[in-house]
Coordinates of C-alpha atoms and ligand atoms in Angstrom, one line a residue:
Chain M
M58 CA -117.2 -24.3 -15.1
K59 CA -116.6 -20.7 -16.4
E60 CA -113.4 -18.7 -16.6
K61 CA -114.5 -15.5 -14.8
F62 CA -111.1 -13.7 -15.0
S63 CA -107.9 -14.7 -16.7
N64 CA -107.1 -18.1 -15.1
V65 CA -109.8 -17.7 -12.4
Y66 CA -112.7 -20.2 -12.7
Y67 CA -116.2 -20.4 -11.1
D68 CA -118.4 -23.5 -10.8
D69 CA -121.7 -22.5 -9.0
I70 CA -120.3 -23.3 -5.6
G71 CA -117.2 -21.1 -5.6
F72 CA -114.0 -20.1 -7.2
L73 CA -111.2 -22.3 -8.4
T74 CA -107.7 -22.1 -9.9
K75 CA -106.0 -24.5 -12.2
N76 CA -103.5 -26.5 -10.2
L77 CA -99.9 -25.6 -11.2
V78 CA -98.6 -28.7 -9.5
P79 CA -101.3 -31.4 -10.1
G80 CA -101.9 -33.8 -7.3
I81 CA -100.5 -31.5 -4.6
R82 CA -102.7 -29.7 -2.0
V83 CA -101.3 -26.7 -0.2
Y84 CA -103.7 -26.3 2.7
G85 CA -106.1 -29.2 2.5
E86 CA -108.3 -27.7 -0.2
K87 CA -110.5 -29.7 -2.5
L88 CA -109.2 -30.9 -5.8
V89 CA -111.6 -31.0 -8.7
T90 CA -111.0 -32.5 -12.2
Y91 CA -112.7 -30.9 -15.1
N92 CA -112.0 -31.8 -18.7
E93 CA -109.0 -33.7 -17.6
E94 CA -107.5 -30.7 -15.9
E95 CA -107.1 -30.4 -12.1
Y96 CA -108.4 -27.4 -10.3
R97 CA -108.0 -26.3 -6.6
A98 CA -111.1 -25.0 -4.8
W99 CA -110.4 -21.6 -3.4
N100 CA -111.8 -21.5 0.1
P101 CA -113.2 -18.1 1.1
N102 CA -112.9 -19.0 4.8
R103 CA -109.2 -19.4 4.4
S104 CA -108.3 -16.7 1.8
K105 CA -109.4 -13.1 2.0
L106 CA -109.0 -12.7 -1.8
A107 CA -111.5 -15.6 -2.3
S108 CA -113.9 -14.1 0.1
A109 CA -113.7 -10.7 -1.7
L110 CA -114.4 -12.6 -5.0
M111 CA -117.4 -14.4 -3.4
L112 CA -118.7 -11.0 -2.3
G113 CA -118.5 -9.5 -5.8
L114 CA -115.0 -8.1 -6.4
T115 CA -114.8 -7.0 -10.0
I116 CA -111.1 -6.3 -10.4
I117 CA -108.6 -9.0 -10.6
P118 CA -105.5 -7.4 -12.1
F119 CA -103.5 -10.6 -12.6
T120 CA -102.5 -11.9 -16.1
P121 CA -100.6 -15.2 -16.6
S122 CA -97.3 -13.2 -16.8
S123 CA -97.9 -10.8 -14.0
K124 CA -95.1 -10.0 -11.5
V125 CA -96.5 -9.6 -8.0
L126 CA -95.1 -8.4 -4.7
Y127 CA -97.0 -10.1 -1.9
L128 CA -96.5 -8.7 1.6
G129 CA -97.4 -11.0 4.5
S130 CA -97.4 -14.4 2.7
A131 CA -97.7 -16.4 5.9
T132 CA -97.7 -20.1 5.0
G133 CA -98.8 -19.4 1.4
T134 CA -102.6 -20.1 1.3
T135 CA -103.6 -17.2 -0.9
V136 CA -100.1 -17.1 -2.5
S137 CA -100.7 -20.6 -3.9
H138 CA -103.8 -19.5 -5.8
I139 CA -102.2 -16.4 -7.2
S140 CA -99.3 -18.7 -8.2
D141 CA -101.8 -20.8 -10.2
I142 CA -103.1 -17.6 -11.8
V143 CA -99.8 -15.9 -12.8
S144 CA -98.5 -19.2 -14.1
E145 CA -95.7 -17.7 -16.1
G146 CA -95.1 -14.7 -13.9
M147 CA -93.4 -14.3 -10.5
I148 CA -94.5 -13.7 -7.0
Y149 CA -92.1 -12.1 -4.5
C150 CA -93.4 -13.3 -1.1
V151 CA -92.3 -11.2 1.9
E152 CA -93.0 -12.6 5.4
F153 CA -91.2 -11.8 8.6
S154 CA -92.1 -14.8 10.8
P155 CA -89.4 -17.5 10.6
R156 CA -92.0 -20.1 11.6
S157 CA -94.4 -19.3 8.8
M158 CA -91.5 -19.0 6.4
R159 CA -90.3 -22.5 7.3
D160 CA -93.7 -24.0 6.5
F161 CA -93.9 -21.9 3.4
I162 CA -90.6 -22.8 1.6
G163 CA -91.5 -26.5 1.2
N164 CA -94.5 -25.5 -1.0
A165 CA -92.6 -22.6 -2.6
K166 CA -89.9 -25.0 -4.0
M167 CA -92.5 -26.9 -6.0
R168 CA -93.8 -23.8 -7.7
N169 CA -91.2 -22.1 -9.8
N170 CA -92.9 -18.8 -9.9
L171 CA -92.4 -18.1 -6.2
V172 CA -89.5 -16.2 -4.5
P173 CA -89.5 -16.3 -0.7
I174 CA -88.2 -13.3 1.2
L175 CA -87.7 -13.4 5.0
A176 CA -87.8 -9.7 5.8
D177 CA -89.8 -6.9 7.5
A178 CA -92.1 -5.3 4.9
K179 CA -91.4 -2.0 6.7
Q180 CA -87.8 -2.2 5.5
P181 CA -88.1 -2.6 1.7
I182 CA -84.6 -1.5 1.0
E183 CA -83.4 -4.8 2.5
Y184 CA -85.0 -6.8 -0.2
A185 CA -84.6 -4.4 -3.1
P186 CA -81.7 -6.3 -4.7
L187 CA -83.9 -9.4 -5.0
L188 CA -86.8 -7.6 -6.7
E189 CA -87.8 -6.3 -10.1
T190 CA -90.5 -3.8 -11.0
V191 CA -93.9 -5.5 -10.3
D192 CA -97.4 -5.2 -11.8
V193 CA -99.3 -5.8 -8.6
I194 CA -98.7 -5.3 -4.8
Y195 CA -100.8 -7.5 -2.6
Q196 CA -100.8 -6.9 1.1
D197 CA -102.3 -8.8 4.0
I198 CA -100.3 -8.2 7.1
A199 CA -103.0 -7.5 9.8
Q200 CA -100.9 -4.9 11.5
V201 CA -100.7 -1.3 12.4
E202 CA -99.8 1.1 9.6
Q203 CA -101.1 -1.1 6.9
A204 CA -101.5 1.8 4.4
E205 CA -98.1 3.3 5.4
I206 CA -96.4 -0.1 4.6
V207 CA -98.0 -0.2 1.2
L208 CA -96.7 3.3 0.5
R209 CA -93.2 2.4 1.5
N210 CA -93.2 -0.5 -1.0
L211 CA -94.8 1.5 -3.8
P212 CA -91.5 2.3 -5.5
F213 CA -91.5 -1.3 -6.7
L214 CA -94.8 -0.9 -8.4
K215 CA -95.0 0.3 -12.0
K216 CA -97.0 3.4 -12.8
G217 CA -100.6 2.3 -13.4
G218 CA -100.0 -0.9 -11.4
H219 CA -102.5 -2.2 -8.9
I220 CA -102.5 -2.5 -5.2
M221 CA -104.7 -5.0 -3.4
L222 CA -104.9 -4.9 0.4
C223 CA -106.8 -6.2 3.3
I224 CA -107.5 -3.6 5.9
K225 CA -108.3 -4.8 9.3
A226 CA -110.0 -1.9 11.0
R227 CA -109.4 -3.2 14.5
S228 CA -105.7 -4.0 14.6
I229 CA -104.7 -0.4 13.9
D230 CA -106.0 1.0 17.1
V231 CA -108.5 -0.9 19.3
T232 CA -109.6 2.2 21.2
K233 CA -110.8 4.1 18.1
D234 CA -114.0 3.7 16.0
P235 CA -113.3 1.1 13.3
N236 CA -115.0 3.4 10.7
E237 CA -112.8 6.3 11.5
M238 CA -109.7 4.2 11.4
F239 CA -110.6 2.7 8.1
K240 CA -111.2 6.2 6.6
K241 CA -107.8 7.3 7.8
E242 CA -106.1 4.3 6.1
I243 CA -107.9 5.1 2.9
E244 CA -106.8 8.7 3.2
T245 CA -103.2 7.7 3.6
L246 CA -103.3 5.4 0.6
S247 CA -105.0 8.2 -1.5
Q248 CA -101.7 10.2 -1.3
A249 CA -100.3 8.1 -4.1
V250 CA -103.1 5.7 -5.2
D251 CA -106.6 6.0 -6.7
I252 CA -108.9 3.7 -4.9
V253 CA -111.1 1.9 -7.4
E254 CA -112.9 -0.8 -5.4
I255 CA -113.7 -1.5 -1.7
I256 CA -115.4 -4.7 -0.6
D257 CA -116.5 -5.3 3.0
I258 CA -115.6 -8.9 3.7
G259 CA -116.8 -8.8 7.4
Q260 CA -119.0 -11.7 6.6
Y261 CA -116.0 -14.0 6.3
E262 CA -113.4 -12.1 8.3
K263 CA -114.6 -9.8 11.1
D264 CA -113.8 -6.1 10.7
H265 CA -112.0 -6.6 7.4
S266 CA -112.3 -4.8 4.1
F267 CA -110.6 -5.6 0.8
V268 CA -109.3 -2.5 -1.1
V269 CA -108.1 -2.2 -4.7
G270 CA -106.3 0.9 -6.0
I271 CA -104.2 2.1 -8.9
K272 CA -100.8 3.8 -8.6
R273 CA -100.9 7.3 -10.0
Chain S
M1466 CA -70.7 8.3 -7.9
I1467 CA -73.8 6.4 -7.0
L1468 CA -73.6 2.7 -6.0
I1469 CA -76.5 0.4 -6.8
T1470 CA -76.5 -3.2 -5.6
S1471 CA -77.9 -5.8 -7.9
L1472 CA -77.7 -9.6 -8.0
M1473 CA -75.3 -9.5 -10.9
G1474 CA -72.9 -7.0 -9.3
F1475 CA -72.5 -3.4 -8.2
A1476 CA -73.2 -0.7 -10.7
L1477 CA -71.6 2.7 -10.4
L1478 CA -73.4 5.6 -11.9
N1479 CA -72.3 9.2 -12.4
F1480 CA -74.7 12.0 -11.6
E1481 CA -76.1 12.0 -15.1
A1482 CA -77.3 8.4 -14.2
A1483 CA -75.0 6.8 -16.8
V1484 CA -73.2 3.6 -15.8
E1485 CA -69.5 4.3 -15.3
K1486 CA -68.4 0.9 -14.0
V1487 CA -69.8 -2.5 -13.2
I1488 CA -68.2 -4.7 -10.5
P1489 CA -69.6 -8.1 -11.4
F1490 CA -70.2 -10.9 -8.9
E1491 CA -69.1 -14.4 -9.3
K1492 CA -72.2 -16.1 -10.9
N1493 CA -72.7 -18.4 -8.0
A1494 CA -75.9 -18.2 -6.0
T1495 CA -74.3 -19.3 -2.7
T1496 CA -71.6 -16.7 -2.9
I1497 CA -74.2 -14.0 -3.6
A1498 CA -76.5 -15.2 -0.9
E1499 CA -73.7 -15.2 1.7
M1500 CA -72.8 -11.6 0.8
L1501 CA -76.4 -10.4 1.0
L1502 CA -76.8 -12.2 4.3
S1503 CA -73.8 -10.5 5.7
L1504 CA -75.0 -7.1 4.5
R1505 CA -78.4 -7.7 6.0
Q1506 CA -76.7 -8.5 9.3
G1507 CA -74.9 -5.2 9.1
I1508 CA -71.5 -6.8 8.5
F1509 CA -69.4 -5.3 5.7
P1510 CA -67.9 -8.3 3.8
S1511 CA -64.1 -8.1 3.7
D1512 CA -64.0 -9.0 0.0
L1513 CA -65.8 -5.7 -0.8
Q1514 CA -62.8 -3.7 0.3
T1515 CA -62.3 -2.5 -3.3
L1516 CA -65.3 -0.3 -2.8
E1517 CA -63.4 1.7 -0.2
E1518 CA -61.1 3.1 -2.9
L1519 CA -63.9 4.4 -5.1
D1520 CA -65.4 7.8 -4.8
I1521 CA -68.9 6.9 -3.7
N1522 CA -71.3 9.6 -2.5
L1523 CA -74.6 7.7 -2.5
C1524 CA -75.3 4.1 -2.0
D1525 CA -78.5 2.0 -1.8
D1526 CA -77.3 -0.6 0.7
P1527 CA -77.5 0.6 4.4
T1528 CA -74.6 -1.5 5.5
I1529 CA -72.3 -0.3 2.7
A1530 CA -73.4 3.3 3.1
D1531 CA -72.6 3.1 6.8
H1532 CA -69.2 1.5 6.2
L1533 CA -68.2 4.1 3.6
S1534 CA -69.9 6.9 5.6
C1535 CA -71.8 8.0 2.5
R1536 CA -75.5 9.0 2.2
Q1537 CA -78.1 6.3 1.6
L1538 CA -80.1 6.4 -1.6
P1539 CA -83.9 6.5 -0.9
L1540 CA -85.7 3.4 -2.3
E1541 CA -87.7 5.6 -4.7
E1542 CA -84.6 6.8 -6.5
R1543 CA -82.9 3.4 -6.2
T1544 CA -85.8 1.7 -8.1
T1545 CA -85.9 4.4 -10.7
Y1546 CA -82.1 4.1 -11.4
Y1547 CA -82.2 0.4 -11.3
S1548 CA -85.0 0.1 -13.9
M1549 CA -83.0 2.4 -16.2
I1550 CA -79.7 0.5 -16.0
E1551 CA -80.8 -3.2 -15.5
S1552 CA -80.4 -4.0 -19.1
Q1553 CA -76.9 -2.5 -19.2
I1554 CA -75.8 -4.6 -16.2
M1555 CA -77.2 -7.6 -17.8
A1556 CA -75.3 -6.9 -21.0
Y1557 CA -72.1 -6.2 -19.2
T1558 CA -72.3 -9.4 -17.1
Q1559 CA -73.7 -11.4 -20.0
T1560 CA -76.8 -12.4 -18.1
S1561 CA -80.0 -13.4 -20.0
S1562 CA -83.3 -12.6 -18.5
E1563 CA -84.0 -16.3 -17.9
E1564 CA -80.7 -16.5 -16.1
L1565 CA -81.5 -13.5 -14.0
S1566 CA -84.9 -14.8 -12.8
L1567 CA -83.4 -18.2 -12.1
L1568 CA -80.6 -16.4 -10.1
R1569 CA -83.2 -14.4 -8.2
R1570 CA -85.0 -17.6 -7.2
E1571 CA -81.9 -19.5 -6.3
V1572 CA -80.4 -16.7 -4.2
S1573 CA -83.7 -16.0 -2.4
F1574 CA -84.1 -19.6 -1.3
L1575 CA -80.5 -19.9 -0.2
L1576 CA -80.8 -16.6 1.7
V1577 CA -84.0 -17.6 3.4
E1578 CA -82.5 -21.0 4.4
K1579 CA -79.4 -19.3 5.9
Q1580 CA -81.6 -16.7 7.7
L1581 CA -83.7 -19.4 9.2
K1582 CA -80.6 -21.1 10.5
V1583 CA -79.4 -17.9 12.1
A1584 CA -82.9 -17.4 13.6
A1585 CA -82.8 -20.9 15.0
S1586 CA -79.3 -20.7 16.3
S1587 CA -80.0 -17.7 18.5
K1588 CA -83.4 -19.2 19.4
D1589 CA -81.6 -22.1 21.2
L1590 CA -80.0 -19.6 23.6
S1591 CA -83.3 -18.1 24.4
I1592 CA -84.7 -21.6 25.0
S1593 CA -81.8 -22.3 27.4
Q1594 CA -82.6 -19.2 29.3
A1595 CA -86.3 -20.3 29.5
I1596 CA -85.5 -23.7 30.8
N1597 CA -83.2 -22.3 33.5
A1598 CA -85.9 -19.8 34.4
I1599 CA -88.3 -22.7 34.9
D1600 CA -85.9 -24.3 37.4
E1601 CA -85.8 -21.0 39.3
L1602 CA -89.5 -20.7 39.2
D1603 CA -89.9 -24.2 40.6
Q1604 CA -87.5 -23.3 43.4
T1605 CA -89.4 -20.1 44.2
I1606 CA -92.8 -21.9 44.0
N1607 CA -91.5 -24.6 46.4
L1608 CA -90.1 -22.0 48.8
F1609 CA -93.3 -20.0 49.0
T1610 CA -95.4 -23.1 49.2
E1611 CA -93.4 -24.3 52.2
R1612 CA -94.0 -20.9 53.8
L1613 CA -97.7 -21.2 53.1
N1614 CA -97.8 -24.7 54.6
E1615 CA -96.8 -23.3 57.9
W1616 CA -98.7 -20.1 57.7
Y1617 CA -102.0 -21.2 56.2
G1618 CA -101.5 -24.4 58.2
L1619 CA -102.3 -22.4 61.4
H1620 CA -105.8 -22.2 60.1
F1621 CA -106.2 -25.4 58.1
P1622 CA -103.2 -27.7 58.4
E1623 CA -105.0 -30.7 56.8
L1624 CA -105.4 -29.2 53.3
E1625 CA -101.8 -29.7 52.3
K1626 CA -102.1 -33.5 52.5
L1627 CA -105.3 -33.5 50.5
V1628 CA -103.9 -31.6 47.5
G1629 CA -100.8 -33.0 45.8
D1630 CA -99.8 -30.2 43.6
N1631 CA -98.2 -27.0 44.9
V1632 CA -99.9 -24.6 42.5
Q1633 CA -103.3 -26.2 43.0
Y1634 CA -102.9 -25.9 46.7
C1635 CA -102.1 -22.2 46.4
T1636 CA -104.9 -21.7 44.0
M1637 CA -107.3 -23.0 46.6
I1638 CA -105.9 -20.8 49.3
A1639 CA -106.1 -17.8 47.0
Q1640 CA -109.6 -18.4 45.8
I1641 CA -111.4 -20.0 48.8
G1642 CA -109.3 -19.3 51.8
W1643 CA -111.6 -20.1 54.8
R1644 CA -111.7 -23.8 55.6
D1645 CA -115.5 -23.6 56.1
D1646 CA -116.0 -22.3 52.5
F1647 CA -114.7 -25.5 50.8
K1648 CA -117.4 -27.3 48.8
D1649 CA -115.5 -30.4 48.0
D1650 CA -116.8 -33.2 50.2
R1651 CA -113.4 -34.7 51.2
I1652 CA -112.0 -31.3 52.0
S1653 CA -115.0 -30.0 53.9
A1654 CA -115.1 -33.1 56.0
A1655 CA -111.5 -32.5 56.9
A1656 CA -112.4 -28.9 57.6
K1657 CA -115.1 -29.8 60.1
T1658 CA -112.6 -31.7 62.3
S1659 CA -109.6 -29.5 61.6
M1660 CA -107.0 -29.0 64.3
G1661 CA -106.4 -25.4 63.0
V1662 CA -107.3 -22.2 64.8
Q1663 CA -109.4 -19.3 63.7
I1664 CA -107.5 -16.4 62.2
S1665 CA -108.5 -12.8 61.5
G1666 CA -109.7 -11.5 58.1
K1667 CA -106.6 -9.4 57.9
D1668 CA -104.4 -12.4 58.5
M1669 CA -106.2 -14.4 55.8
H1670 CA -105.8 -11.5 53.3
I1671 CA -102.1 -11.3 53.9
I1672 CA -101.8 -15.1 53.4
Q1673 CA -103.8 -15.0 50.2
C1674 CA -101.5 -12.3 48.7
L1675 CA -98.6 -14.8 48.8
A1676 CA -100.8 -17.6 47.5
K1677 CA -101.8 -15.4 44.5
Q1678 CA -98.1 -14.8 43.7
V1679 CA -97.5 -18.6 43.6
V1680 CA -100.6 -19.0 41.3
D1681 CA -99.1 -16.3 39.0
L1682 CA -95.7 -17.9 39.0
G1683 CA -97.5 -21.2 38.0
K1684 CA -99.0 -19.4 35.0
I1685 CA -95.6 -18.0 33.9
R1686 CA -94.2 -21.5 34.3
E1687 CA -96.9 -22.8 32.0
S1688 CA -96.3 -20.2 29.3
Y1689 CA -92.5 -20.9 29.5
T1690 CA -93.2 -24.6 29.0
S1691 CA -95.2 -24.1 25.9
Y1692 CA -92.6 -21.6 24.6
I1693 CA -89.9 -24.2 25.0
E1694 CA -92.0 -27.0 23.5
E1695 CA -92.8 -24.8 20.4
G1696 CA -89.3 -23.4 20.1
V1697 CA -87.3 -26.6 20.6
S1698 CA -89.2 -28.5 17.9
A1699 CA -88.2 -25.8 15.4
V1700 CA -84.5 -25.6 16.6
A1701 CA -83.9 -29.3 17.2
P1702 CA -86.6 -31.3 15.5
N1703 CA -84.7 -34.6 15.5
M1704 CA -83.7 -34.5 19.1
T1705 CA -87.2 -33.5 20.1
A1706 CA -88.7 -36.4 18.2
L1707 CA -86.3 -38.7 20.0
V1708 CA -86.5 -37.7 23.6
G1709 CA -89.2 -35.0 23.8
P1710 CA -89.0 -31.2 24.2
L1711 CA -88.0 -30.8 27.8
I1712 CA -85.0 -33.1 27.9
T1713 CA -83.9 -31.7 24.6
A1714 CA -84.1 -28.1 26.0
R1715 CA -82.1 -29.1 29.1
L1716 CA -79.4 -30.7 27.1
I1717 CA -79.1 -27.6 24.9
A1718 CA -79.0 -25.4 28.0
L1719 CA -76.4 -27.6 29.7
A1720 CA -74.1 -27.6 26.7
G1721 CA -74.5 -23.8 26.2
G1722 CA -76.4 -24.0 22.9
L1723 CA -77.1 -26.4 20.0
K1724 CA -73.8 -25.7 18.3
N1725 CA -71.8 -26.8 21.4
L1726 CA -74.0 -29.8 21.9
S1727 CA -73.5 -30.9 18.3
K1728 CA -69.7 -31.1 18.9
K1729 CA -69.9 -33.2 22.0
P1730 CA -69.2 -37.0 21.8
A1731 CA -71.9 -39.4 22.9
S1732 CA -70.1 -40.1 26.2
T1733 CA -70.4 -36.5 27.2
M1734 CA -74.1 -36.4 26.1
Q1735 CA -74.7 -39.2 28.5
M1736 CA -73.2 -37.4 31.4
L1737 CA -74.6 -33.9 30.8
G1738 CA -76.4 -32.8 34.0
A1739 CA -74.5 -35.4 36.1
E1740 CA -71.7 -33.0 37.1
K1741 CA -72.6 -33.0 40.8
A1742 CA -72.6 -36.8 41.1
L1743 CA -69.4 -36.9 39.0
F1744 CA -67.6 -34.5 41.4
R1745 CA -68.9 -36.5 44.4
H1746 CA -67.4 -39.6 42.7
L1747 CA -64.0 -37.8 42.2
K1748 CA -63.9 -36.4 45.7
T1749 CA -65.3 -39.1 47.9
G1750 CA -64.9 -42.2 45.7
A1751 CA -68.7 -42.7 45.7
K1752 CA -70.2 -44.8 42.9
P1753 CA -69.6 -43.0 39.5
P1754 CA -72.7 -41.8 37.9
K1755 CA -73.9 -43.6 34.8
H1756 CA -76.1 -41.0 33.3
G1757 CA -77.1 -37.3 33.4
I1758 CA -80.2 -35.6 32.5
I1759 CA -81.2 -38.4 30.1
F1760 CA -81.9 -40.4 33.2
Q1761 CA -85.3 -38.5 33.2
H1762 CA -86.4 -40.3 30.1
P1763 CA -88.8 -43.1 30.8
L1764 CA -86.8 -45.6 28.7
V1765 CA -83.8 -45.1 31.1
H1766 CA -85.7 -44.2 34.2
N1767 CA -88.0 -47.2 34.1
A1768 CA -85.4 -49.7 33.0
K1769 CA -84.1 -52.4 35.3
Y1770 CA -81.2 -51.0 37.2
W1771 CA -78.7 -53.4 35.6
Q1772 CA -79.9 -52.3 32.1
R1773 CA -79.9 -48.6 32.7
G1774 CA -76.3 -47.8 31.9
K1775 CA -76.5 -49.6 28.6
I1776 CA -79.8 -48.0 27.6
A1777 CA -78.5 -44.6 28.5
R1778 CA -75.4 -45.2 26.4
T1779 CA -77.4 -46.2 23.4
M1780 CA -79.7 -43.2 23.8
A1781 CA -76.8 -40.8 24.1
A1782 CA -75.3 -42.2 20.9
E1783 CA -78.6 -41.7 18.9
L1784 CA -79.0 -38.2 20.5
S1785 CA -75.6 -37.1 19.5
I1786 CA -76.3 -38.0 15.9
A1787 CA -79.7 -36.2 16.1
A1788 CA -78.0 -33.1 17.5
R1789 CA -75.6 -33.0 14.6
I1790 CA -78.4 -33.3 12.1
D1791 CA -80.3 -30.6 13.8
Y1792 CA -77.4 -28.3 13.9
F1793 CA -76.0 -28.9 10.4
S1794 CA -79.1 -29.5 8.3
G1795 CA -82.2 -29.2 10.3
E1796 CA -83.7 -31.8 8.1
M1797 CA -86.2 -34.1 9.8
M1798 CA -84.9 -37.7 9.7
A1799 CA -85.7 -38.9 13.2
Q1800 CA -87.7 -41.9 12.3
G1801 CA -84.6 -43.9 11.4
L1802 CA -83.0 -42.9 14.8
I1803 CA -86.1 -43.8 16.7
D1804 CA -86.3 -47.2 15.0
K1805 CA -82.6 -47.9 15.7
L1806 CA -82.9 -46.8 19.4
E1807 CA -85.9 -49.1 19.9
A1808 CA -84.2 -52.1 18.2
R1809 CA -81.1 -51.5 20.4
V1810 CA -83.2 -51.2 23.6
N1811 CA -85.0 -54.4 22.8
E1812 CA -81.8 -56.2 22.2
I1813 CA -80.4 -54.9 25.5
R1814 CA -83.5 -56.1 27.4
K1815 CA -83.3 -59.5 25.8
K1816 CA -79.6 -60.0 26.4
N1817 CA -79.7 -58.8 30.0
Q1818 CA -82.9 -60.3 31.3
Y1819 CA -81.5 -61.3 34.7
P1820 CA -79.6 -59.1 37.2
P1821 CA -75.9 -59.8 37.4
R1822 CA -75.1 -62.3 40.2
K1823 CA -72.0 -61.0 41.7
K1824 CA -70.8 -60.0 45.2
N1825 CA -73.9 -60.8 47.1
K1826 CA -73.4 -64.5 47.9
G1827 CA -75.1 -64.1 51.2
R1828 CA -78.2 -62.5 50.0
G1829 CA -80.4 -65.6 49.5
R1830 CA -79.9 -66.8 53.1
K1831 CA -80.8 -63.5 54.7
L1832 CA -84.4 -63.7 53.5
Ligands
SAM2559 C1 -103.2 -12.6 8.1 S1 -101.7 -13.3 7.8 C2 -101.6 -13.4 6.1 C3 -102.4 -14.6 5.5 C4 -102.1 -14.8 4.0 N1 -102.1 -13.5 3.3 C5 -103.0 -15.7 3.3 O1 -104.1 -15.3 3.0 O2 -102.7 -16.8 3.1 C6 -100.6 -11.9 8.1 C7 -99.1 -12.3 8.0 O3 -98.4 -11.1 7.9 C8 -97.2 -11.2 8.5 N2 -96.6 -9.9 8.8 C9 -97.1 -9.0 9.7 N3 -96.3 -7.9 9.8 C10 -95.4 -8.0 8.8 C11 -94.3 -7.2 8.4 N4 -94.1 -6.0 8.9 N5 -93.5 -7.7 7.4 C12 -93.7 -8.9 6.9 N6 -94.7 -9.8 7.3 C13 -95.5 -9.3 8.2 C14 -97.5 -12.1 9.7 O4 -96.4 -12.7 10.2 C15 -98.5 -13.0 9.2 O5 -98.0 -14.2 8.7

């Protein structure tokens, strides 16, 4: 097993992260023991970040002490792996579905680097008192105005900090050509962010791309 | 001055962005979470009245800005100011960075839990509406189906007896229509010897319009049912585990919400939905009802008639405990209640194996 990025491992089959809460699975993933340490297999069919990694993503901006704002945390599948990675950092997890949040907080309690926030990512002022300046904004909300929502949350990101987001070309406007829509989202982001990597993850998730940028 | 809301307290800045004043919060996660929740809901907390006496021109919180009729600070500026003054607020309130991150986490969890409770408590009202809508849909479906029995019955009166379910009956009329077009053996046999008359294409079309409406109403009914099943298990997980989603939803609707239901004693729980029979009892002296909506539960419904009242009473007792847990904590602990209910029911069955032998002395001879 090799450490490909800080706290991100690879073992011929796929990526893994060191389990922050040994013995506990979050979404039924495989647990692997290596040198007496427990790792959680990172399923690319369940997590878009893992699928981007499988398809050659070269930038993983997380360090063990990173602070992350995660928009659209759902039940915490991807969050749990980032939580393994930023073991001494903090992840602020914004989700607006009470149902998903209910499932999420059970897991979140066991990991002391998670802060759950039940709010609409379009209204960042509502959760401002709970936040601090972050190093990374991660977004996966599968909704219209994805780029616009990142921009609204950008004040929380430090200068030179990274954004990572999944863009679903279809959900923005079904009647328009996905390529056109994708270009428009990238243009919107480019107002404040330099795009540094784009990975087409259509192989795992239809019509999706994974985008990394840096705040100017 | 500019007001900035932080977890440690309010900071007041002058226009040179220097801190003029800090109004610290009590270092208690619950108090802070309650205040933030109130602000999120757009309610200005009464203990913040001191803010009214200050000269505030700009404020980051929308609810406070609204209350003080001052301008709202854009997020961009808010975060800039905050990162400049965070260490000053920490020093003033004597909060270490460890304490601050702990506080963030604690407040966030409490806030989410409170929000989820609020979300659930209005959800129960929506569920009540849905269950009442289902009853109305059923009435409408029955009404239209009766009309179709007569109308379509001109052409093929035998079909009604062959299909048990109203919506299925109407689906057949809407999709097939002419009795000679049925492929099902049983139905086409009946069609060959039908007593019905031939009708015109126009007549059939008009009949099918109504049948389609019933089919659509059936679809709405289905989606309402799954909405209720999903919602009620989130709102009242313990009651749902005990008696299933539909009876739970009906009880909530009859009581006017989970909160009201949680306040009712078991005896009321047992009678909810029996109001009509109760009035009849009071007015005419007919037999008093022993149970309301919970009669629909198979444990009560299928019980021997002399055990029913006792089983209903036990069930109502467990249900009222479940309702209280659901309203006050939402924690899942139904297994204990289910076990207790089962044990009690078995006991009742054992102790009351035989029907009471009173009043009917003459009965044996009559046979
Ligand atoms: C595709 S799922 C995210 C999956 C998750 N990132 C993972 O990989 O484990 C998208 C989530 O975003 C949430 N969402 C959509 N719009 C949102 C908004 N405006 N604010 C907060 N959450 C939102 C949805 O409720 C949903 O749970």
